């Protein structure tokens, strides 16, 4: 018999106040035409930034946000830090390469003598982290896992940037992404308002495909020649492939679970940008499910996204409700999905 | 009944030819006194570098070495890439933040439609990666895992460095570390010469402790103020704590397995440097076990180390032999151990 694994509670942390497109336009001397272009073609209205917009000074680290999100998740779950026997975190932007940020967060929470893992991951990282934690709960070795996912863009935020001089594709990078961390408590023991994890889908489909997203890092030796273009996106490939991959993921999940679209009460689709999410939701075509999205307000927060959506799901879902999370990572083209049934 | 998980074969890849202390001394204008100081106080004679010593030009990426190591492991195991249904990699030095290097290696090997995870990890990363893969084999969801671990120091190699101007603690960084990747095939099916994994120990002990190793990274925004000191080690703390943690790990592993020191045929101790390994081995005090170390020849290759040791173990161990791997990560003070029994 398979051990049931429950998602007991969610907590999230977003830094500071929302940064509007108008604030970005003013800060980087962009026109109101540009601002309207962002509204129309990107569809992301606000995001939260871990740096001071004016100076680029860091105000929050990934560990800062992770600690807050974790405390909120633990509080909401009624779980003491000392009851956590496993931590798994997904991020593409660790505070440092060493120590792994998950271990710093453990220290701050007073969690010790546990296994703690940090995945180097992108938009499917939250689902990957949940999958690793769930598998370890399924073997019976652990009972209570704290799972985190998040990203901060601070190290790529250049306050001296001349946004006007960049081609549109690179201007977009500064608009799409936002900072944030989410956390959940997974446990083998049920609780009121918890969601049973029915299935996790993960599938690398990168064979022979050029990466859709590349993010570089530099070490002590530096590399001045490439600084400034550390983040590169293949928007055309993303626009073409991600909706198809999202549909494939939904189909595979439904087939595995023997569910039909009509069985879904909530759909939590990929969150690349407001416009992309709208397009994907239309393609997914699950009209009877309520869509839960956050990207218009938070921007694309990478590893945090599904947690931000789950935080909006749990308070409204009723016992027996079924929800499907779909997240697609364009880095090397990874599909992911999470199927939940409310307890 | 627990599913048995076997380590079927090991493959490794070291870049180029060994770099001697004399070569480093000549390259960085250091004295012969310095060279003798390295021999005496560090005890690491050679290491392999992924960059050209003279120019700092990168010659091998982590994906290059990982691909080679993986092919060697798959060949040695008689496993076709298409039979791999899970990949897990540990590294502190991914080629890029996105895509994760494990996904690039999968592509090169022709592996697709699988789950692939990359851990952000240090000297316990090989054991962490083995643990994640083993847990996923234990749930029955997977049967054949390709597990990798490795690091390259290329992004921290500064050919313009004036080594003479640095304090000894920072000079040491360039001497201790070497580049390399190791890979193993884990499977639930036994094979001749395979090693049964009897136990994996992992324990974060960082509560209230300053990190012993910090490695920074920089993004598009750069950070000139800190470039050049991206890698920092607290050698005093490491020298004090690591031998104690290694002894604790051995004790906990033996207690869990109900083994005695006399039962161990092989000991694969931590590999920080030749001198440190010698000191730790003495403290571990398992006189009847044969020690298998590689650090004098390869340097500290981080996530690759246990694989380099296992590659030396498998050809010499006999059926029934018991071996214990111990690796300690000073980043945030993580204990790890792997107990094997030859099939």
XYZ file of C-alpha atoms in Angstrom:
686
model
C 0.000 0.000 0.000
C 1.333 3.412 -0.911
C 1.847 5.855 1.931
C -0.311 8.961 1.364
C 1.586 12.243 1.252
C -0.258 15.441 2.121
C 0.514 19.036 1.349
C -0.485 20.520 4.686
C 0.069 24.248 4.276
C 1.763 26.889 2.161
C 3.675 30.023 3.078
C 5.235 32.586 0.762
C 7.369 35.713 0.974
C 7.560 38.535 -1.557
C 10.045 41.367 -0.992
C 8.844 44.928 -0.353
C 6.092 46.631 -2.307
C 4.921 45.890 -5.851
C 6.965 47.545 -8.584
C 4.716 48.779 -11.399
C 5.569 49.130 -15.064
C 5.274 52.905 -14.613
C 7.909 52.771 -11.859
C 10.231 50.757 -14.121
C 9.607 53.143 -17.022
C 10.476 56.128 -14.845
C 13.517 54.453 -13.321
C 15.011 53.445 -16.677
C 13.901 56.505 -18.681
C 11.513 54.595 -20.908
C 8.587 56.192 -22.728
C 4.898 55.818 -21.961
C 4.671 54.053 -25.329
C 7.009 51.446 -23.900
C 4.894 51.169 -20.785
C 1.816 50.492 -22.926
C 3.787 47.962 -24.966
C 4.621 46.116 -21.747
C 0.981 46.115 -20.649
C -0.210 44.870 -24.039
C 2.463 42.373 -25.048
C 3.753 41.105 -21.710
C 0.704 41.394 -19.522
C 2.681 41.527 -16.280
C 1.590 44.540 -14.235
C 3.722 44.335 -11.112
C 6.533 42.334 -9.573
C 8.441 42.419 -6.271
C 12.182 43.047 -6.239
C 14.765 42.088 -3.646
C 16.899 45.100 -4.591
C 16.296 48.796 -4.155
C 14.991 49.960 -7.529
C 16.998 53.175 -7.489
C 20.397 51.960 -6.334
C 20.381 48.214 -6.969
C 21.351 47.672 -3.322
C 20.239 44.194 -2.166
C 17.583 44.374 0.550
C 16.594 40.718 0.830
C 18.579 37.540 0.198
C 17.088 34.243 -0.893
C 17.710 33.007 2.646
C 15.809 36.021 4.069
C 12.755 35.321 1.935
C 13.103 31.562 2.402
C 13.165 31.902 6.168
C 9.998 34.026 6.135
C 8.151 31.730 3.720
C 9.163 28.667 5.735
C 8.019 30.181 9.040
C 4.662 31.044 7.490
C 4.247 27.524 6.077
C 5.228 25.899 9.368
C 2.868 28.185 11.315
C 0.007 27.513 8.919
C 0.612 23.762 9.170
C 0.951 23.832 12.948
C 4.312 22.130 12.540
C 7.233 22.896 14.849
C 10.648 23.296 13.153
C 11.875 20.442 15.319
C 9.345 18.102 13.689
C 10.850 18.657 10.236
C 13.063 15.698 9.308
C 13.761 16.606 5.677
C 14.303 19.807 3.703
C 14.320 20.151 -0.075
C 14.674 23.461 -1.899
C 14.642 24.374 -5.574
C 16.262 27.524 -6.920
C 18.195 28.805 -9.909
C 19.648 31.693 -7.914
C 21.265 30.477 -4.695
C 22.714 33.226 -2.498
C 26.088 31.511 -2.823
C 27.342 28.368 -4.532
C 28.461 27.168 -1.117
C 26.942 26.752 1.416
C 23.676 25.764 -0.233
C 21.009 28.284 0.810
C 18.753 25.523 2.148
C 21.335 24.824 4.847
C 21.477 28.486 5.834
C 17.681 28.565 6.101
C 17.743 25.399 8.209
C 20.123 27.108 10.632
C 17.916 30.176 10.906
C 14.849 28.043 11.598
C 16.689 26.002 14.208
C 16.468 22.856 12.101
C 19.443 20.513 12.452
C 20.435 16.844 12.266
C 18.377 16.379 9.102
C 18.900 15.688 5.432
C 18.708 18.889 3.376
C 18.886 19.036 -0.419
C 19.020 21.937 -2.816
C 18.107 21.495 -6.459
C 19.516 23.676 -9.198
C 16.287 24.189 -11.071
C 14.076 26.641 -12.926
C 10.347 26.888 -13.510
C 9.816 23.180 -12.760
C 11.929 23.370 -9.590
C 9.020 23.572 -7.168
C 7.566 20.356 -8.601
C 11.007 18.712 -8.629
C 11.536 19.599 -4.976
C 8.080 18.282 -4.078
C 8.844 15.086 -5.988
C 12.149 14.460 -4.200
C 10.550 15.088 -0.811
C 7.520 12.941 -1.603
C 9.661 10.000 -2.734
C 11.584 10.170 0.525
C 8.316 10.211 2.482
C 7.090 7.262 0.408
C 10.018 5.073 1.485
C 8.974 5.667 5.080
C 12.313 7.162 6.079
C 10.833 10.607 6.721
C 7.484 11.875 7.957
C 7.597 15.675 7.693
C 9.298 17.623 4.925
C 9.761 21.353 4.507
C 9.906 22.050 0.775
C 10.949 25.425 -0.604
C 11.259 27.045 -3.987
C 12.253 30.538 -4.943
C 14.417 32.892 -6.899
C 15.834 36.364 -6.634
C 17.114 38.363 -9.575
C 19.325 40.683 -7.519
C 22.652 39.509 -8.932
C 21.478 40.238 -12.451
C 20.030 43.664 -11.613
C 22.342 46.316 -13.027
C 21.359 49.844 -11.906
C 23.651 51.379 -14.540
C 21.848 49.599 -17.360
C 20.784 51.701 -20.357
C 17.523 49.909 -21.099
C 16.872 52.034 -24.205
C 20.000 50.671 -25.871
C 18.929 47.036 -25.526
C 16.938 45.104 -28.121
C 13.334 44.373 -27.041
C 14.114 40.710 -26.234
C 16.607 41.817 -23.591
C 14.412 44.618 -22.290
C 11.822 41.967 -21.581
C 14.094 40.154 -19.108
C 13.801 43.009 -16.652
C 10.015 42.957 -16.867
C 9.170 39.291 -16.784
C 10.904 38.272 -13.627
C 10.143 38.967 -10.004
C 11.556 37.787 -6.713
C 9.923 35.547 -4.148
C 10.063 32.290 -2.226
C 7.361 29.769 -1.364
C 7.355 26.901 1.083
C 5.086 23.991 1.921
C 4.943 21.368 4.620
C 4.545 17.818 3.326
C 3.554 15.109 5.765
C 2.410 11.522 5.788
C -0.207 12.416 8.384
C -3.411 14.041 7.155
C -4.804 17.271 8.542
C -7.833 19.480 7.915
C -7.520 21.521 4.771
C -4.582 19.478 3.515
C -4.263 18.378 -0.093
C -3.410 14.784 -0.954
C -0.754 14.534 -3.661
C -2.249 12.200 -6.209
C 0.474 12.344 -8.836
C 3.627 14.185 -9.836
C 4.682 14.299 -13.474
C 8.226 15.229 -14.485
C 9.808 14.682 -17.856
C 12.953 16.030 -19.476
C 12.348 16.535 -23.210
C 15.581 18.307 -24.148
C 17.032 15.789 -26.607
C 18.557 17.649 -29.526
C 16.897 20.920 -28.529
C 18.621 24.268 -28.014
C 18.017 25.593 -24.480
C 15.166 28.110 -24.307
C 16.676 29.849 -21.302
C 20.335 30.262 -20.383
C 21.565 31.940 -17.209
C 25.314 32.304 -16.729
C 27.345 32.891 -13.605
C 30.839 34.274 -13.098
C 33.442 33.371 -10.536
C 36.549 34.978 -9.116
C 38.134 35.150 -12.545
C 35.256 37.305 -13.837
C 34.339 37.547 -17.493
C 33.768 41.129 -18.540
C 33.067 40.198 -22.132
C 29.748 38.624 -21.298
C 28.582 40.500 -18.199
C 25.284 42.198 -18.968
C 23.868 39.365 -21.016
C 23.943 36.669 -18.347
C 20.257 35.917 -18.878
C 19.144 34.936 -22.365
C 15.731 33.758 -23.477
C 14.636 32.317 -26.809
C 11.204 33.903 -26.797
C 10.097 32.544 -30.157
C 10.941 28.977 -29.166
C 9.300 29.495 -25.780
C 6.119 30.874 -27.303
C 5.955 27.949 -29.688
C 6.898 25.094 -27.397
C 5.563 25.881 -23.942
C 1.831 25.782 -24.782
C 2.322 22.445 -26.581
C 4.288 21.022 -23.650
C 1.632 22.246 -21.211
C -1.090 20.455 -23.196
C 1.014 17.279 -23.376
C 1.564 17.432 -19.626
C -2.146 17.821 -18.928
C -2.977 14.906 -21.228
C -0.372 12.626 -19.664
C -1.478 13.527 -16.140
C -5.160 12.949 -16.891
C -4.371 9.618 -18.564
C -2.235 8.470 -15.635
C -4.907 9.402 -13.086
C -7.800 8.253 -15.227
C -9.308 11.716 -14.716
C -11.145 13.760 -17.304
C -10.938 17.515 -17.819
C -14.420 17.809 -16.360
C -13.098 16.320 -13.086
C -10.787 19.287 -12.522
C -12.063 22.002 -10.187
C -8.935 24.157 -10.333
C -6.240 24.677 -12.928
C -2.929 26.300 -11.947
C -1.226 26.878 -15.321
C 2.354 27.944 -16.191
C 3.190 31.558 -15.249
C 5.691 32.979 -17.727
C 3.882 36.282 -18.184
C 0.283 37.437 -18.060
C -0.086 37.146 -21.824
C 1.601 33.740 -22.101
C -0.474 32.342 -19.257
C -3.664 33.556 -20.941
C -2.611 31.925 -24.205
C -1.668 28.650 -22.501
C -4.893 28.528 -20.488
C -6.867 28.932 -23.674
C -4.940 26.073 -25.280
C -5.355 23.849 -22.205
C -9.106 24.302 -22.626
C -10.466 23.241 -19.253
C -13.456 25.602 -19.143
C -15.066 24.091 -16.044
C -11.979 24.486 -13.880
C -11.294 27.754 -12.117
C -7.898 29.174 -13.135
C -5.536 30.279 -10.387
C -2.724 32.509 -11.587
C -0.455 35.081 -9.944
C 1.959 36.200 -12.658
C 0.262 39.506 -13.496
C 0.850 40.581 -9.915
C 4.106 38.826 -8.974
C 5.905 38.414 -12.282
C 7.650 35.165 -13.117
C 9.251 34.131 -9.814
C 10.671 30.879 -11.203
C 10.929 28.242 -8.496
C 8.387 30.108 -6.312
C 5.496 30.196 -8.785
C 3.542 27.028 -7.969
C 3.739 27.867 -4.259
C 2.279 31.331 -4.892
C -0.562 29.674 -6.804
C -1.073 26.973 -4.164
C -1.333 29.666 -1.508
C -4.342 31.022 -3.388
C -5.818 27.556 -3.914
C -5.829 26.066 -0.408
C -8.156 28.601 1.283
C -10.816 28.307 -1.427
C -10.752 24.600 -2.320
C -13.335 22.316 -0.734
C -12.905 18.685 0.386
C -12.906 16.426 -2.664
C -11.906 19.209 -5.058
C -9.286 18.309 -7.617
C -6.567 20.680 -8.740
C -3.843 20.429 -11.348
C -0.638 22.446 -11.348
C 1.336 22.614 -14.597
C 4.791 24.184 -14.834
C 7.071 24.115 -17.867
C 10.805 24.874 -17.792
C 12.209 26.220 -21.050
C 15.865 25.899 -19.962
C 16.246 22.394 -21.361
C 12.529 21.823 -21.921
C 11.136 20.099 -18.845
C 7.472 19.233 -18.300
C 6.041 19.084 -14.792
C 2.667 18.622 -13.198
C 1.177 18.133 -9.747
C -2.268 16.653 -9.139
C -3.968 17.368 -5.814
C -7.178 16.201 -4.202
C -8.413 18.154 -1.194
C -8.712 16.195 2.023
C 10.869 -6.103 2.084
C 13.344 -3.440 1.051
C 14.382 -3.425 -2.596
C 18.164 -3.929 -2.855
C 20.041 -1.189 -4.674
C 23.361 -2.019 -6.301
C 26.203 0.172 -7.417
C 27.011 -1.616 -10.646
C 29.975 0.294 -12.058
C 31.961 3.506 -11.832
C 33.422 5.772 -14.485
C 35.437 8.952 -14.026
C 36.960 11.708 -16.131
C 39.921 13.916 -15.215
C 40.945 16.700 -17.590
C 44.327 16.629 -19.354
C 47.592 15.754 -17.661
C 48.481 16.039 -13.971
C 49.638 19.492 -12.880
C 52.498 19.232 -10.390
C 53.383 21.643 -7.607
C 56.549 22.472 -9.542
C 54.447 23.454 -12.550
C 52.254 25.690 -10.378
C 55.333 27.225 -8.739
C 56.839 28.021 -12.116
C 53.566 29.333 -13.555
C 52.915 31.705 -10.635
C 56.546 32.668 -9.925
C 56.680 30.987 -6.540
C 59.899 29.876 -4.865
C 61.130 26.324 -4.362
C 60.653 26.981 -0.638
C 56.975 27.466 -1.368
C 56.922 24.242 -3.355
C 58.378 22.376 -0.388
C 55.886 24.062 1.918
C 53.074 22.721 -0.287
C 54.515 19.206 -0.238
C 54.930 19.264 3.528
C 51.863 21.097 4.758
C 49.285 20.295 2.076
C 50.401 16.900 0.882
C 48.706 17.184 -2.495
C 51.204 16.417 -5.260
C 49.164 16.783 -8.443
C 45.731 17.792 -9.664
C 44.008 17.995 -13.066
C 42.742 21.322 -14.377
C 40.007 22.049 -16.895
C 41.760 25.266 -17.954
C 45.026 25.811 -19.767
C 47.533 26.567 -16.996
C 49.268 29.318 -18.955
C 46.322 31.255 -20.345
C 43.362 30.267 -18.187
C 41.454 29.294 -21.358
C 38.768 26.707 -20.557
C 39.442 23.373 -22.243
C 36.777 21.185 -20.655
C 33.358 22.035 -19.279
C 31.594 20.142 -16.512
C 29.301 18.711 -19.197
C 32.356 17.531 -21.204
C 33.808 15.658 -18.246
C 30.382 14.466 -17.106
C 29.603 13.017 -20.512
C 32.909 11.108 -20.559
C 32.530 9.821 -17.000
C 28.942 8.756 -17.673
C 29.871 6.890 -20.866
C 32.611 5.062 -18.987
C 30.245 4.126 -16.145
C 27.524 2.965 -18.548
C 30.045 0.930 -20.573
C 31.494 -0.657 -17.453
C 28.002 -1.517 -16.205
C 26.891 -2.847 -19.567
C 23.965 -0.444 -19.398
C 22.591 1.274 -22.502
C 21.741 4.988 -22.143
C 18.184 4.110 -23.107
C 17.866 1.906 -20.011
C 18.553 4.849 -17.685
C 15.273 6.087 -16.216
C 16.671 8.553 -13.662
C 19.625 10.948 -13.491
C 20.934 12.700 -10.385
C 24.021 14.906 -10.340
C 25.786 16.768 -7.554
C 28.005 19.779 -8.191
C 28.948 23.121 -6.703
C 30.136 24.452 -10.060
C 27.473 23.996 -12.746
C 28.496 25.199 -16.205
C 25.539 27.581 -16.102
C 22.781 28.307 -13.611
C 20.297 27.347 -16.328
C 20.009 24.864 -17.927
C 21.190 22.491 -15.199
C 24.285 20.667 -16.466
C 22.690 17.267 -15.809
C 20.148 18.030 -18.534
C 22.877 18.954 -21.009
C 24.680 15.690 -20.245
C 21.427 13.762 -20.712
C 21.073 15.286 -24.179
C 24.629 14.363 -25.133
C 24.116 10.779 -23.988
C 20.832 10.497 -25.858
C 18.870 10.168 -22.615
C 15.385 11.716 -22.718
C 11.894 11.371 -21.235
C 13.357 10.853 -17.755
C 13.504 12.650 -14.439
C 16.836 14.453 -13.995
C 17.889 16.290 -10.839
C 20.906 18.410 -10.068
C 21.955 19.089 -6.492
C 23.839 22.185 -5.450
C 26.315 20.466 -3.195
C 29.908 20.253 -2.050
C 32.058 17.463 -0.652
C 29.013 15.435 0.449
C 27.312 15.901 -2.923
C 28.221 12.490 -4.320
C 26.611 10.814 -1.314
C 23.595 13.136 -1.502
C 23.107 12.302 -5.179
C 23.413 8.580 -4.444
C 20.895 8.970 -1.632
C 18.305 10.745 -3.788
C 18.682 8.150 -6.548
C 18.540 5.249 -4.118
C 15.370 6.518 -2.447
C 13.710 6.780 -5.856
C 14.780 3.226 -6.679
C 13.453 2.087 -3.296
C 9.937 3.323 -4.074
C 9.977 1.108 -7.152
C 9.349 3.973 -9.538
C 12.761 3.626 -11.177
C 15.099 0.718 -11.882
C 18.291 2.210 -13.338
C 19.855 5.490 -12.249
C 22.866 7.323 -13.627
C 24.400 9.279 -10.747
C 27.098 11.895 -11.291
C 29.214 14.149 -9.154
C 31.904 16.582 -10.108
C 33.368 20.035 -10.033
C 35.530 22.281 -12.136
C 37.376 25.303 -10.825
C 37.711 27.059 -14.189
C 35.514 30.063 -13.367
C 37.633 30.835 -10.337
C 40.968 30.424 -12.128
C 42.474 33.863 -12.674
C 45.585 33.727 -14.893
C 46.504 37.299 -13.895
C 46.626 36.405 -10.204
C 49.685 37.511 -8.255
C 49.940 34.509 -5.965
C 52.863 36.033 -4.021
C 50.666 38.895 -2.849
C 48.055 36.627 -1.275
C 48.084 35.429 2.317
C 48.889 31.689 2.661
C 45.249 30.765 3.336
C 44.272 32.090 -0.085
C 47.325 30.640 -1.826
C 46.143 27.273 -0.591
C 42.878 27.486 -2.562
C 44.744 27.140 -5.826
C 46.566 24.079 -4.589
C 43.885 22.086 -2.849
C 41.349 21.832 -5.611
C 41.336 19.871 -8.815
C 38.774 19.222 -11.533
C 36.987 15.995 -12.331
C 33.685 14.176 -12.613
C 32.646 10.698 -11.531
C 29.582 8.647 -12.414
C 28.006 5.412 -11.270
C 25.154 3.250 -12.422
C 22.728 2.277 -9.667
C 20.280 -0.526 -10.338
C 17.815 -2.704 -8.497
C 19.117 -5.709 -10.401
C 22.336 -7.313 -9.182
C 25.347 -7.978 -11.388
C 28.799 -9.506 -10.996
C 31.210 -7.172 -9.254
C 28.428 -4.874 -8.093
C 28.321 -3.420 -4.598
C 25.141 -3.552 -2.537
C 24.396 -0.254 -0.806
C 23.830 -1.189 2.792
C 23.372 2.288 4.257
C 23.678 5.964 3.479
C 24.240 8.456 6.269
C 23.596 12.164 5.789
C 23.298 14.750 8.509
C 23.357 18.540 8.467
C 25.072 19.818 11.617
C 25.270 23.523 10.799
C 23.125 24.931 13.597
C 24.745 28.104 14.889
C 28.000 27.397 13.078
C 29.831 29.743 10.710
C 30.284 28.161 7.272
C 33.703 26.560 6.801
C 33.629 27.132 3.073
C 31.971 29.932 1.104
C 31.929 30.147 -2.680
C 30.308 33.198 -4.268
C 29.001 33.750 -7.756
C 28.338 36.918 -9.706
C 25.654 37.693 -12.236
C 25.138 40.225 -14.985
C 25.449 43.088 -12.517
C 28.961 41.970 -11.568
C 30.571 42.868 -8.263
C 34.116 44.070 -8.736
C 34.606 44.705 -5.055
C 34.700 41.026 -4.219
C 36.017 39.383 -7.375
C 39.214 37.520 -6.567
C 38.040 36.233 -3.205
C 35.036 34.234 -4.364
C 36.321 31.134 -2.601
C 36.987 31.384 1.126
C 37.924 28.618 3.519
C 38.134 28.645 7.290
C 41.095 26.308 7.532
C 41.408 26.355 11.311
C 37.740 25.434 11.745
C 38.035 22.770 9.057
C 41.136 21.245 10.640
C 39.410 21.146 14.001
C 35.950 19.971 12.996
C 36.311 17.621 10.059
C 38.238 14.842 11.831
C 35.707 14.907 14.683
C 32.783 14.794 12.245
C 34.409 11.933 10.336
C 34.756 9.914 13.552
C 31.138 10.670 14.509
C 29.997 9.552 11.067
C 31.903 6.294 11.307
C 30.490 5.604 14.767
C 26.912 6.321 13.693
C 27.244 4.193 10.567
C 28.724 1.242 12.459
C 26.014 1.495 15.121
C 23.246 1.616 12.524
C 24.615 -1.393 10.641
C 25.622 -3.284 13.754
C 29.078 -3.587 12.233
C 32.373 -3.311 14.074
C 35.544 -1.653 12.859
C 37.069 -5.087 12.406
C 34.322 -5.900 9.877
C 35.539 -3.208 7.487
C 37.792 -4.358 4.649
C 38.143 -0.954 3.006
C 37.988 2.594 4.290
C 37.496 5.491 1.855
C 38.075 8.555 4.055
C 37.486 12.302 3.381
C 39.856 13.808 0.781
C 40.515 17.453 1.627
C 44.251 17.246 1.083
C 46.910 14.599 1.449
C 47.855 15.807 4.920
C 44.283 16.178 6.161
C 43.339 12.725 4.885
C 46.327 11.217 6.672
C 45.337 12.965 9.899
C 41.693 11.890 9.594
C 42.582 8.286 8.770
C 44.734 8.155 11.872
C 41.856 9.491 13.972
C 39.369 7.059 12.413
C 41.647 4.249 13.578
C 40.490 1.298 11.491
C 43.867 -0.450 11.201
C 42.544 -3.638 9.615
C 40.818 -1.854 6.728
C 42.760 -0.927 3.631
C 42.601 2.810 2.971
C 41.655 3.984 -0.514
C 42.485 7.616 -1.203
C 43.117 9.662 -4.326
C 43.627 13.240 -3.132
C 47.433 13.277 -3.369
C 47.087 12.600 -7.078
C 43.798 14.322 -8.016
C 43.499 17.111 -5.487
C 40.166 17.831 -3.827
C 37.655 17.392 -6.646
C 34.635 18.070 -4.448
C 31.571 16.238 -5.706
C 33.745 13.801 -7.707
C 35.879 12.477 -4.843
C 33.938 9.421 -3.643
C 33.545 8.267 -7.247
C 37.312 8.498 -7.797
C 37.799 6.396 -4.673
C 35.077 3.914 -5.644
C 36.748 3.454 -9.024
C 39.811 2.220 -7.177
C 37.763 0.046 -4.834
C 35.586 -1.987 -7.198
C 38.365 -3.813 -9.123
C 40.123 -4.964 -5.933
C 37.233 -5.769 -3.582
C 36.104 -9.399 -3.284
C 32.577 -10.734 -2.795
C 31.500 -10.197 0.798
C 33.998 -7.394 1.396
C 32.690 -4.401 3.288
C 33.679 -0.840 2.495
C 32.866 2.481 4.111
C 33.027 5.844 2.370
C 33.098 8.951 4.569
C 32.822 12.476 3.165
C 32.485 15.670 5.169
C 31.331 19.016 3.779
C 32.643 22.045 5.612
C 30.340 24.534 3.835
C 27.605 24.263 6.444
C 29.044 21.201 8.175
C 27.449 18.130 6.659
C 28.320 14.535 7.555
C 27.952 11.776 4.988
C 28.744 8.108 4.716
C 28.121 5.210 2.361
C 28.365 1.562 3.396
C 28.872 -1.051 0.698
C 28.993 -4.822 0.677
C 30.401 -6.486 -2.424
C 28.054 -8.809 -4.263
